[in-house]
């Protein structure tokens, strides 16, 4: 009824109501009544709205802050103040996750800006909106041109634009252009410190890393990392914090990258800056995927995807789908993998995010490799190889493909091509992660005297552990020993591979390792007893023995019902039981069955 009365009144009646209320109420609401009553520019009211916006930001109310800044801009008595407030409204809109609204405000600021510094700020905001909401390639060109135009009149803003141009170029997949933009940003901040140098240095380091210049990237990152503490998480330079997480995850510190990413995401959520939650979560998921910490990872992906989707954050959403596609590929979940790939491509292709395409090809190649379709795997991964070479993406471990393509080619007796692949990436395989990758590929390509190559690969893997890749290394070693008529020696690495694959629930690889182990004349060392269950299987068995239904077990352990059914069938087989009642009796009679 109140809304009906308000909107059925005339404009004059509504204004008089606001004037009356503005005279009698107190506190923050008063300024909104005065603003609604204003007929034209009113700097006193505009300043009051500035204070309301600052208060809203302090209380994490970024939508309200954006609205206050926007109304203050409308009441500003000069274009300088109005443009400054529009930029504040746009920044708050991005913090609230409303990128589309930020684009409208940025364009309005561009139309009003006469001061070079404010014009640069408006151009920068427009470029960021275009990067995240439209076309990464077009955004890179816009930001690069703007950085050149404002290099003399507004060097700090120009540096930020060049740094974000580098980020847009990496999203576009053009690592050569990204390095150019990153170095331009770095040059513009020469002799400076603080957030602008942190942003420029981190963007340049990321571009150098992707381009294969690992040592230069790490040296630069080590220089600017201490400056990241000065970066405002709500500023445009805040993207450098996300880049820092990526750099850490690609320079051999996955555990730290994951912990820092989770902490950053939680802090963004506590501060109410929902736009800063999804991307760190995506980094954390990717780090967990590589580490092999897959328990509950599906739930983490689902939460991050839901949040990015609700906020309309399309680039993080595309990355999350592409990353989850690889998890599902490893687990043999073909429909889910392909659905994630389709979702990622639907977002990435209209926006020229070519980097996402490589992630998708990696997932599809792994899916084909796991199911034994080596021709399909080789075709997909060869296309991926052409893509990264075309765009100058020389970092060999950012998108997993080298070991997979090497294996597929070896399975097809195309060793000469596999050697060409390894020779092509060898110069860029620096650091523990690169060394582990190169050693794994050399082991796959080793001849009859393969033991030294596998020993080297195991040693390198120990310096950079990745559960899924390490399990595949053990599987390959067991296969080679069995084919060399050394079945007894093959059993230990095959058992280790099988245990790891079961823990990860990587079903195609479980089947492959099981078949190899049987062919080698071996069985699981503890089959027929509780000790033969993986920790996750034992947890499921305990819950079922207590009377829980599959749906309840799935909900409690953050698994799908199908996953619970799969594990339950293996539990029955390992324990030699055929019903839930028998399972309960078996666990009750085994000291390891219950705590």
Coordinates of C-alpha atoms in Angstrom, one line a residue:
X1 CA 0.0 0.0 0.0
X2 CA 2.9 2.4 0.8
X3 CA 4.4 1.7 -2.6
X4 CA 1.1 2.2 -4.3
X5 CA 0.5 5.5 -2.6
X6 CA 4.0 6.7 -3.5
X7 CA 4.0 5.8 -7.2
X8 CA 0.4 7.0 -7.8
X9 CA 1.3 10.5 -6.5
X10 CA 2.5 13.2 -8.8
X11 CA 6.2 14.1 -9.0
X12 CA 5.6 17.3 -7.1
X13 CA 3.8 15.5 -4.3
X14 CA 6.6 13.0 -4.0
X15 CA 9.2 15.7 -3.9
X16 CA 7.3 17.6 -1.2
X17 CA 7.0 14.4 0.9
X18 CA 10.8 13.9 0.6
X19 CA 11.4 17.6 1.6
X20 CA 9.1 17.1 4.7
X21 CA 10.8 13.9 5.7
X22 CA 14.3 15.4 5.1
X23 CA 13.4 18.1 7.7
X24 CA 12.4 15.7 10.5
X25 CA 14.4 12.5 10.1
X26 CA 18.0 12.0 11.2
X27 CA 20.8 9.7 10.4
X28 CA 21.9 8.3 7.0
X29 CA 18.3 8.1 5.7
X30 CA 18.0 11.9 5.8
X31 CA 20.5 12.4 2.9
X32 CA 18.5 10.1 0.7
X33 CA 15.4 12.1 1.2
X34 CA 17.3 15.3 0.5
X35 CA 18.7 13.7 -2.7
X36 CA 15.3 12.7 -3.8
X37 CA 13.9 16.1 -3.2
X38 CA 16.7 17.9 -5.2
X39 CA 15.7 19.4 -8.5
X40 CA 19.2 20.2 -9.8
X41 CA 22.9 20.2 -8.8
X42 CA 23.4 20.5 -5.0
X43 CA 27.0 20.0 -3.8
X44 CA 26.0 19.9 -0.2
X45 CA 23.7 16.9 -0.8
X46 CA 26.3 15.3 -3.1
X47 CA 28.9 15.5 -0.3
X48 CA 26.4 13.9 2.0
X49 CA 25.9 11.1 -0.4
X50 CA 29.7 10.7 -0.6
X51 CA 29.7 10.1 3.1
X52 CA 26.8 7.7 2.8
X53 CA 28.7 5.8 0.1
X54 CA 31.8 5.6 2.2
X55 CA 29.8 4.3 5.1
X56 CA 28.1 1.7 2.9
X57 CA 31.5 0.5 1.7
X58 CA 32.7 0.2 5.2
X59 CA 29.7 -1.9 5.9
X60 CA 30.3 -4.0 2.7
X61 CA 27.2 -2.6 1.1
X62 CA 28.7 -2.1 -2.4
X63 CA 25.4 -2.0 -4.3
X64 CA 24.2 0.8 -1.9
X65 CA 27.6 2.6 -2.2
X66 CA 27.4 2.5 -6.0
X67 CA 23.9 3.9 -6.0
X68 CA 25.0 6.7 -3.6
X69 CA 28.0 7.7 -5.7
X70 CA 25.9 7.6 -8.9
X71 CA 23.2 9.9 -7.4
X72 CA 26.0 12.2 -6.0
X73 CA 27.4 12.4 -9.6
X74 CA 24.0 13.5 -10.8
X75 CA 23.9 16.3 -8.2
X76 CA 27.5 17.4 -8.8
X77 CA 28.0 21.1 -9.7
X78 CA 31.0 20.5 -12.0
X79 CA 32.1 17.7 -14.4
X80 CA 35.3 16.9 -12.4
X81 CA 33.4 16.0 -9.3
X82 CA 30.7 14.3 -11.2
X83 CA 33.2 12.1 -13.2
X84 CA 35.1 11.2 -10.0
X85 CA 31.9 10.1 -8.4
X86 CA 30.9 8.0 -11.4
X87 CA 34.2 6.2 -11.3
X88 CA 33.6 5.5 -7.6
X89 CA 30.1 4.2 -8.5
X90 CA 31.7 2.0 -11.2
X91 CA 34.3 0.6 -8.9
X92 CA 31.7 -0.2 -6.2
X93 CA 29.5 -1.9 -8.9
X94 CA 32.4 -4.2 -9.8
X95 CA 33.0 -5.0 -6.1
X96 CA 29.3 -5.9 -5.9
X97 CA 29.7 -8.2 -8.9
X98 CA 27.6 -6.0 -11.2
X99 CA 30.0 -5.7 -14.2
X100 CA 27.3 -4.7 -16.6
X101 CA 26.3 -1.7 -14.5
X102 CA 29.9 -0.7 -14.1
X103 CA 30.2 -0.6 -17.9
X104 CA 27.3 1.9 -18.2
X105 CA 28.8 4.1 -15.5
X106 CA 32.3 4.0 -17.1
X107 CA 30.8 5.2 -20.4
X108 CA 29.0 8.0 -18.7
X109 CA 32.3 9.0 -17.0
X110 CA 34.0 8.9 -20.4
X111 CA 31.4 11.2 -21.8
X112 CA 31.9 13.8 -19.0
X113 CA 35.7 13.5 -18.4
X114 CA 37.8 16.5 -19.4
X115 CA 40.7 16.0 -16.9
X116 CA 43.3 13.6 -18.3
X117 CA 43.6 11.7 -15.0
X118 CA 39.8 11.1 -14.9
X119 CA 39.6 10.3 -18.6
X120 CA 42.3 7.7 -18.1
X121 CA 40.4 6.3 -15.1
X122 CA 37.2 6.0 -17.2
X123 CA 39.1 4.4 -20.1
X124 CA 40.7 1.9 -17.7
X125 CA 37.3 1.0 -16.1
X126 CA 35.8 0.6 -19.6
X127 CA 38.6 -1.7 -20.7
X128 CA 38.3 -3.9 -17.6
X129 CA 34.5 -4.2 -18.2
X130 CA 35.1 -5.2 -21.8
X131 CA 37.8 -7.7 -20.7
X132 CA 35.5 -9.5 -18.3
X133 CA 32.2 -9.0 -20.0
X134 CA 32.7 -8.8 -23.8
X135 CA 35.9 -9.6 -25.8
X136 CA 39.4 -10.2 -24.3
X137 CA 41.1 -9.5 -27.6
X138 CA 39.3 -6.2 -28.1
X139 CA 39.9 -5.3 -24.5
X140 CA 43.6 -5.8 -24.9
X141 CA 43.8 -3.6 -27.9
X142 CA 41.7 -0.9 -26.2
X143 CA 43.8 -0.9 -23.0
X144 CA 47.1 -1.0 -24.9
X145 CA 46.1 2.0 -27.0
X146 CA 44.8 3.9 -24.0
X147 CA 48.0 3.2 -22.1
X148 CA 50.1 4.7 -24.9
X149 CA 47.8 7.7 -25.1
X150 CA 48.0 8.5 -21.4
X151 CA 51.6 7.5 -20.8
X152 CA 52.7 11.1 -20.5
X153 CA 49.7 12.8 -18.9
X154 CA 48.7 10.1 -16.5
X155 CA 51.6 7.6 -16.2
X156 CA 50.2 5.7 -13.2
X157 CA 46.9 5.1 -14.8
X158 CA 48.7 4.1 -18.0
X159 CA 50.7 1.6 -16.2
X160 CA 47.6 0.0 -14.7
X161 CA 46.0 -0.1 -18.2
X162 CA 49.1 -1.7 -19.7
X163 CA 49.2 -4.3 -16.9
X164 CA 45.5 -5.2 -17.5
X165 CA 46.2 -5.3 -21.2
X166 CA 48.7 -8.0 -20.4
X167 CA 46.1 -9.9 -18.5
X168 CA 43.6 -9.6 -21.3
X169 CA 46.2 -10.9 -23.7
X170 CA 46.9 -14.0 -21.6
X171 CA 43.1 -14.6 -21.5
X172 CA 43.1 -14.2 -25.3
X173 CA 45.9 -16.7 -25.4
X174 CA 48.5 -14.3 -27.0
X175 CA 51.5 -14.6 -24.7
X176 CA 53.8 -12.6 -27.0
X177 CA 51.5 -9.6 -26.8
X178 CA 51.1 -10.1 -23.1
X179 CA 54.9 -9.9 -22.6
X180 CA 55.0 -6.6 -24.6
X181 CA 52.2 -5.1 -22.5
X182 CA 53.7 -6.3 -19.3
X183 CA 57.1 -4.8 -20.1
X184 CA 55.4 -1.5 -21.0
X185 CA 53.6 -1.5 -17.7
X186 CA 56.9 -2.2 -15.9
X187 CA 58.7 0.6 -17.7
X188 CA 56.0 3.1 -16.7
X189 CA 56.5 2.2 -13.1
X190 CA 60.3 2.3 -13.1
X191 CA 61.4 3.9 -9.8
X192 CA 58.0 3.7 -8.2
X193 CA 56.8 1.5 -5.4
X194 CA 53.4 0.6 -4.0
X195 CA 50.3 -0.9 -5.6
X196 CA 51.0 0.3 -9.1
X197 CA 54.4 -1.3 -9.2
X198 CA 53.0 -4.5 -7.7
X199 CA 50.3 -4.7 -10.3
X200 CA 52.7 -4.0 -13.2
X201 CA 55.3 -6.4 -12.0
X202 CA 52.9 -9.2 -11.2
X203 CA 51.2 -8.9 -14.6
X204 CA 54.6 -8.9 -16.4
X205 CA 55.9 -11.8 -14.3
X206 CA 52.7 -13.8 -15.2
X207 CA 53.2 -13.1 -18.9
X208 CA 56.9 -14.0 -18.8
X209 CA 56.1 -17.2 -17.0
X210 CA 53.5 -18.2 -19.7
X211 CA 56.0 -17.3 -22.4
X212 CA 58.5 -19.7 -21.0
X213 CA 60.8 -17.2 -19.3
X214 CA 60.6 -18.9 -15.9
X215 CA 63.8 -17.5 -14.2
X216 CA 63.0 -13.9 -15.3
X217 CA 59.4 -14.3 -14.1
X218 CA 60.4 -15.6 -10.7
X219 CA 63.1 -12.9 -10.2
X220 CA 60.5 -10.2 -11.0
X221 CA 57.8 -11.7 -8.9
X222 CA 60.2 -12.0 -5.9
X223 CA 60.8 -8.2 -6.3
X224 CA 57.2 -7.1 -6.3
X225 CA 55.6 -9.7 -4.0
X226 CA 56.3 -7.7 -0.8
X227 CA 54.4 -4.8 -2.4
X228 CA 51.2 -6.8 -2.8
X229 CA 50.4 -6.2 0.9
X230 CA 49.7 -2.5 -0.1
X231 CA 47.2 -3.4 -2.8
X232 CA 43.6 -2.5 -2.0
X233 CA 41.5 -5.7 -2.6
X234 CA 38.7 -3.4 -4.1
X235 CA 41.0 -1.5 -6.4
X236 CA 41.7 -2.3 -10.1
X237 CA 45.1 -3.5 -9.1
X238 CA 43.5 -6.2 -7.0
X239 CA 43.8 -8.5 -10.0
X240 CA 47.5 -8.7 -9.3
X241 CA 46.7 -10.6 -6.1
X242 CA 45.0 -13.3 -8.2
X243 CA 47.9 -13.3 -10.6
X244 CA 50.2 -13.9 -7.7
X245 CA 48.3 -17.0 -6.7
X246 CA 48.6 -18.3 -10.3
X247 CA 52.3 -17.6 -10.3
X248 CA 52.8 -19.5 -7.0
X249 CA 50.8 -22.4 -8.3
X250 CA 53.0 -22.6 -11.4
X251 CA 56.3 -22.1 -9.6
X252 CA 56.3 -25.3 -7.6
X253 CA 54.3 -24.2 -4.5
X254 CA 50.8 -25.7 -5.0
X255 CA 50.0 -26.2 -1.3
X256 CA 50.8 -22.6 -0.5
X257 CA 48.9 -21.3 -3.5
X258 CA 45.9 -23.3 -2.4
X259 CA 46.0 -22.1 1.2
X260 CA 46.5 -18.5 0.1
X261 CA 43.7 -18.7 -2.4
X262 CA 41.2 -20.1 0.1
X263 CA 42.2 -17.4 2.6
X264 CA 41.8 -14.6 0.0
X265 CA 38.4 -16.0 -1.0
X266 CA 37.2 -16.2 2.6
X267 CA 38.4 -12.6 3.3
X268 CA 36.6 -11.3 0.2
X269 CA 33.4 -13.0 1.4
X270 CA 33.8 -11.6 4.9
X271 CA 34.3 -8.1 3.5
X272 CA 31.2 -8.4 1.3
X273 CA 33.2 -8.1 -1.9
X274 CA 31.5 -11.0 -3.7
X275 CA 33.3 -10.2 -7.0
X276 CA 36.5 -11.3 -5.3
X277 CA 35.4 -14.7 -4.1
X278 CA 35.1 -16.8 -7.3
X279 CA 38.5 -16.4 -8.8
X280 CA 40.5 -17.3 -5.8
X281 CA 38.2 -20.3 -5.3
X282 CA 39.0 -21.3 -8.9
X283 CA 42.7 -21.2 -8.2
X284 CA 42.2 -23.2 -5.0
X285 CA 40.2 -25.9 -6.9
X286 CA 42.9 -26.1 -9.7
X287 CA 45.6 -26.4 -7.1
X288 CA 43.7 -29.2 -5.3
X289 CA 43.2 -30.9 -8.6
X290 CA 46.9 -31.0 -9.3
X291 CA 47.8 -32.0 -5.8
X292 CA 45.4 -34.9 -5.9
X293 CA 43.3 -33.7 -3.0
X294 CA 40.1 -34.7 -4.7
X295 CA 37.9 -35.4 -1.6
X296 CA 35.1 -32.9 -1.6
X297 CA 36.5 -31.2 -4.7
X298 CA 33.3 -31.7 -6.7
X299 CA 31.5 -29.7 -3.9
X300 CA 34.1 -27.0 -4.1
X301 CA 33.7 -26.7 -7.8
X302 CA 29.9 -26.6 -7.5
X303 CA 30.0 -23.8 -5.0
X304 CA 32.5 -21.7 -7.0
X305 CA 30.5 -22.3 -10.2
X306 CA 27.3 -21.3 -8.6
X307 CA 28.7 -18.1 -7.2
X308 CA 30.4 -17.1 -10.4
X309 CA 27.2 -17.8 -12.3
X310 CA 25.0 -15.8 -9.9
X311 CA 27.4 -12.8 -10.1
X312 CA 27.7 -13.0 -13.9
X313 CA 31.5 -13.5 -13.7
X314 CA 31.9 -15.2 -17.0
X315 CA 35.7 -15.6 -17.3
X316 CA 36.1 -17.3 -13.9
X317 CA 33.1 -19.4 -14.7
X318 CA 34.6 -20.6 -18.0
X319 CA 37.8 -21.5 -16.2
X320 CA 36.0 -23.4 -13.5
X321 CA 34.1 -25.4 -16.0
X322 CA 37.2 -26.2 -18.0
X323 CA 39.1 -27.2 -14.8
X324 CA 36.3 -29.4 -13.5
X325 CA 36.1 -31.0 -16.9
X326 CA 39.6 -32.4 -16.3
X327 CA 38.6 -33.8 -12.9
X328 CA 35.7 -35.5 -14.5
X329 CA 37.8 -36.8 -17.4
X330 CA 40.2 -38.4 -14.9
X331 CA 37.3 -40.1 -13.2
X332 CA 35.8 -41.3 -16.5
X333 CA 32.6 -39.2 -16.2
X334 CA 32.3 -38.6 -19.9
X335 CA 28.9 -36.9 -19.9
X336 CA 29.9 -34.5 -17.1
X337 CA 33.2 -33.8 -18.7
X338 CA 31.7 -32.9 -22.1
X339 CA 29.0 -30.8 -20.5
X340 CA 31.6 -28.8 -18.7
X341 CA 33.6 -28.4 -21.9
X342 CA 30.5 -27.2 -23.7
X343 CA 29.7 -24.7 -21.0
X344 CA 33.3 -23.3 -20.9
X345 CA 33.4 -23.0 -24.7
X346 CA 30.0 -21.3 -24.8
X347 CA 31.4 -18.6 -22.6
X348 CA 34.9 -18.4 -24.0
X349 CA 34.5 -18.4 -27.7
X350 CA 32.3 -15.3 -28.1
X351 CA 34.8 -13.5 -25.8
X352 CA 38.0 -14.6 -27.7
X353 CA 39.2 -16.4 -24.6
X354 CA 41.5 -18.8 -26.5
X355 CA 43.3 -19.9 -23.3
X356 CA 40.1 -21.7 -22.2
X357 CA 40.1 -23.7 -25.4
X358 CA 43.4 -25.3 -24.5
X359 CA 42.1 -26.3 -21.1
X360 CA 39.1 -27.9 -22.8
X361 CA 41.2 -29.8 -25.3
X362 CA 43.4 -31.0 -22.4
X363 CA 40.3 -32.4 -20.6
X364 CA 38.9 -34.1 -23.7
X365 CA 42.4 -35.6 -24.5
X366 CA 42.7 -37.1 -21.0
X367 CA 39.1 -38.5 -21.2
X368 CA 40.0 -40.2 -24.5
X369 CA 43.3 -41.5 -23.1
X370 CA 41.6 -43.0 -20.0
X371 CA 39.1 -44.9 -22.2
X372 CA 41.9 -46.2 -24.4
X373 CA 40.9 -44.2 -27.5
X374 CA 44.5 -43.3 -28.3
X375 CA 43.8 -42.0 -31.8
X376 CA 41.3 -39.5 -30.5
X377 CA 43.6 -38.5 -27.6
X378 CA 46.5 -37.9 -30.0
X379 CA 44.3 -35.8 -32.4
X380 CA 43.0 -33.6 -29.6
X381 CA 46.3 -33.1 -27.8
X382 CA 48.1 -32.4 -31.1
X383 CA 45.6 -29.7 -31.8
X384 CA 46.3 -28.3 -28.3
X385 CA 50.0 -28.4 -29.1
X386 CA 49.4 -26.3 -32.3
X387 CA 47.4 -23.8 -30.3
X388 CA 49.9 -23.1 -27.6
X389 CA 52.8 -23.0 -30.1
X390 CA 50.8 -20.5 -32.3
X391 CA 50.2 -18.2 -29.3
X392 CA 53.7 -18.4 -27.8
X393 CA 52.5 -20.3 -24.7
X394 CA 55.7 -22.1 -23.8
X395 CA 55.0 -23.0 -20.2
X396 CA 54.7 -26.8 -20.3
X397 CA 52.8 -27.4 -17.1
X398 CA 50.2 -24.7 -17.1
X399 CA 47.9 -26.8 -19.2
X400 CA 48.6 -30.6 -18.9
X401 CA 49.2 -32.1 -22.4
X402 CA 52.9 -33.1 -22.8
X403 CA 52.8 -36.4 -20.9
X404 CA 49.4 -37.3 -22.2
X405 CA 50.4 -36.7 -25.9
X406 CA 53.6 -38.6 -25.4
X407 CA 51.7 -41.5 -24.0
X408 CA 49.1 -41.5 -26.7
X409 CA 51.8 -41.4 -29.4
X410 CA 53.8 -44.2 -27.8
X411 CA 50.6 -46.3 -27.7
X412 CA 50.2 -45.7 -31.4
X413 CA 53.9 -46.7 -32.1
X414 CA 54.6 -43.1 -33.2
X415 CA 57.7 -42.7 -31.0
X416 CA 59.4 -40.4 -33.5
X417 CA 56.6 -37.8 -33.1
X418 CA 56.7 -38.3 -29.4
X419 CA 60.4 -37.5 -29.3
X420 CA 59.6 -34.3 -31.4
X421 CA 57.1 -33.3 -28.7
X422 CA 59.6 -33.7 -25.9
X423 CA 62.4 -32.0 -27.8
X424 CA 60.1 -29.0 -28.4
X425 CA 59.2 -28.5 -24.8
X426 CA 62.5 -29.5 -23.2
X427 CA 64.0 -26.0 -23.2
X428 CA 61.0 -24.7 -21.2
X429 CA 60.9 -27.5 -18.6
X430 CA 62.6 -25.6 -15.8
X431 CA 62.0 -25.9 -12.0
X432 CA 60.7 -29.0 -10.1
X433 CA 57.4 -29.1 -12.0
X434 CA 59.0 -28.9 -15.4
X435 CA 61.7 -31.4 -14.5
X436 CA 59.1 -33.9 -13.3
X437 CA 57.2 -33.5 -16.5
X438 CA 60.3 -33.9 -18.7
X439 CA 61.5 -36.9 -16.7
X440 CA 58.1 -38.6 -17.0
X441 CA 58.0 -38.1 -20.7
X442 CA 61.6 -39.5 -21.1
X443 CA 60.6 -42.5 -19.0
X444 CA 57.7 -43.2 -21.4
X445 CA 60.1 -43.0 -24.3
X446 CA 62.9 -45.0 -22.8
X447 CA 63.9 -48.2 -24.6
X448 CA 64.7 -51.6 -23.2
X449 CA 66.9 -50.2 -20.5
X450 CA 64.1 -48.2 -19.0
X451 CA 64.8 -48.5 -15.3
X452 CA 67.2 -45.6 -15.0
X453 CA 64.7 -43.3 -16.7
X454 CA 61.9 -44.3 -14.4
X455 CA 64.2 -44.0 -11.4
X456 CA 64.9 -40.4 -12.4
X457 CA 61.2 -39.7 -13.0
X458 CA 60.4 -41.0 -9.5
X459 CA 63.1 -38.8 -8.0
X460 CA 61.8 -35.7 -9.8
X461 CA 58.2 -36.6 -8.9
X462 CA 59.2 -36.6 -5.2
X463 CA 60.3 -32.9 -5.5
X464 CA 56.9 -32.0 -7.0
X465 CA 54.2 -34.5 -5.9
X466 CA 51.0 -34.7 -7.9
X467 CA 49.0 -37.7 -6.9
X468 CA 47.3 -38.5 -10.3
X469 CA 50.4 -38.0 -12.4
X470 CA 52.6 -40.0 -9.9
X471 CA 50.1 -42.9 -10.0
X472 CA 50.2 -42.9 -13.8
X473 CA 54.0 -43.0 -13.6
X474 CA 53.8 -46.1 -11.3
X475 CA 51.3 -47.7 -13.7
X476 CA 53.6 -47.1 -16.7
X477 CA 56.5 -48.6 -14.8
X478 CA 54.5 -51.7 -13.9
X479 CA 53.4 -52.1 -17.5
X480 CA 56.9 -51.9 -18.8
X481 CA 58.2 -54.4 -16.3
X482 CA 55.4 -56.9 -17.0
X483 CA 56.0 -56.6 -20.8
X484 CA 59.7 -57.2 -20.1
X485 CA 58.6 -60.6 -18.5
X486 CA 59.3 -59.3 -15.0
X487 CA 55.8 -59.8 -13.6
X488 CA 57.0 -60.2 -10.0
X489 CA 58.8 -56.8 -10.1
X490 CA 55.7 -55.2 -11.8
X491 CA 53.3 -55.9 -8.9
X492 CA 54.6 -53.3 -6.4
X493 CA 54.3 -50.3 -8.7
X494 CA 51.0 -51.6 -10.0
X495 CA 49.6 -52.0 -6.5
X496 CA 50.8 -48.4 -5.7
X497 CA 49.1 -47.1 -8.8
X498 CA 45.9 -49.0 -8.1
X499 CA 45.7 -47.7 -4.5
X500 CA 46.2 -44.1 -5.6
X501 CA 43.7 -44.4 -8.4
X502 CA 41.1 -45.9 -6.1
X503 CA 41.7 -43.1 -3.5
X504 CA 41.1 -40.5 -6.3
X505 CA 38.1 -42.5 -7.7
X506 CA 39.8 -42.4 -11.1
X507 CA 37.7 -45.2 -12.5
X508 CA 39.1 -45.8 -15.9
X509 CA 42.6 -45.9 -14.4
X510 CA 41.5 -48.2 -11.6
X511 CA 40.3 -50.7 -14.2
X512 CA 43.5 -50.4 -16.2
X513 CA 45.7 -50.8 -13.1
X514 CA 43.6 -53.7 -11.9
X515 CA 43.8 -55.5 -15.3
X516 CA 47.6 -55.0 -15.3
X517 CA 48.0 -56.3 -11.8
X518 CA 45.9 -59.4 -12.6
X519 CA 48.0 -60.0 -15.7
X520 CA 51.1 -59.7 -13.6
X521 CA 49.8 -62.5 -11.4
X522 CA 49.2 -60.2 -8.4
X523 CA 46.2 -59.1 -6.3
X524 CA 45.6 -56.3 -3.9
X525 CA 47.9 -57.0 -0.9
X526 CA 45.0 -56.9 1.5
X527 CA 42.0 -58.1 -0.6
X528 CA 39.5 -60.0 1.5
X529 CA 39.9 -57.8 4.6
X530 CA 39.1 -54.3 5.8
X531 CA 42.7 -53.3 5.3
X532 CA 42.1 -53.7 1.5
X533 CA 39.7 -50.7 1.5
X534 CA 40.8 -47.2 0.8
X535 CA 40.1 -44.6 3.5
X536 CA 37.1 -43.2 1.6
X537 CA 35.7 -46.7 1.1
X538 CA 36.2 -47.6 4.8
X539 CA 34.3 -44.4 5.7
X540 CA 31.4 -45.4 3.3
X541 CA 31.4 -48.9 4.7
X542 CA 31.1 -47.7 8.3
X543 CA 28.2 -45.4 7.4
X544 CA 26.3 -48.1 5.5
X545 CA 27.0 -50.6 8.3
X546 CA 25.4 -48.2 10.7
X547 CA 22.2 -48.2 8.6
X548 CA 22.7 -45.1 6.5
X549 CA 21.2 -45.1 3.0
X550 CA 23.2 -44.2 -0.1
X551 CA 21.6 -40.8 -0.3
X552 CA 22.5 -40.0 3.3
X553 CA 26.1 -41.3 2.8
X554 CA 26.4 -39.1 -0.3
X555 CA 25.2 -36.0 1.4
X556 CA 27.4 -36.6 4.5
X557 CA 30.6 -37.2 2.4
X558 CA 29.8 -34.6 -0.4
X559 CA 29.7 -37.4 -3.0
X560 CA 27.2 -38.3 -5.7
X561 CA 24.9 -41.3 -5.1
X562 CA 26.5 -43.0 -8.2
X563 CA 30.0 -42.6 -6.6
X564 CA 28.7 -44.2 -3.4
X565 CA 27.2 -47.0 -5.4
X566 CA 30.4 -47.6 -7.2
X567 CA 32.5 -47.7 -4.0
X568 CA 29.9 -49.9 -2.3
X569 CA 30.2 -52.5 -5.1
X570 CA 34.0 -52.5 -4.7
X571 CA 33.6 -52.8 -0.9
X572 CA 31.4 -55.9 -1.3
X573 CA 33.9 -57.4 -3.7
X574 CA 36.9 -56.7 -1.4
X575 CA 35.2 -57.9 1.7
X576 CA 33.5 -60.9 0.0
X577 CA 30.0 -59.8 1.2
X578 CA 26.7 -59.6 -0.7
X579 CA 24.4 -57.4 1.5
X580 CA 24.4 -54.6 3.9
X581 CA 23.7 -57.0 6.7
X582 CA 26.8 -59.1 5.9
X583 CA 28.8 -55.9 5.7
X584 CA 27.7 -54.8 9.2
X585 CA 28.6 -58.3 10.6
X586 CA 32.0 -58.2 8.9
X587 CA 32.9 -54.8 10.2
X588 CA 31.5 -55.6 13.7
X589 CA 33.8 -58.7 13.8
X590 CA 36.9 -56.7 12.6
X591 CA 38.7 -54.5 15.1
X592 CA 39.4 -52.0 12.3
X593 CA 35.7 -51.7 11.4
X594 CA 34.7 -49.1 14.0
X595 CA 36.7 -46.6 16.0

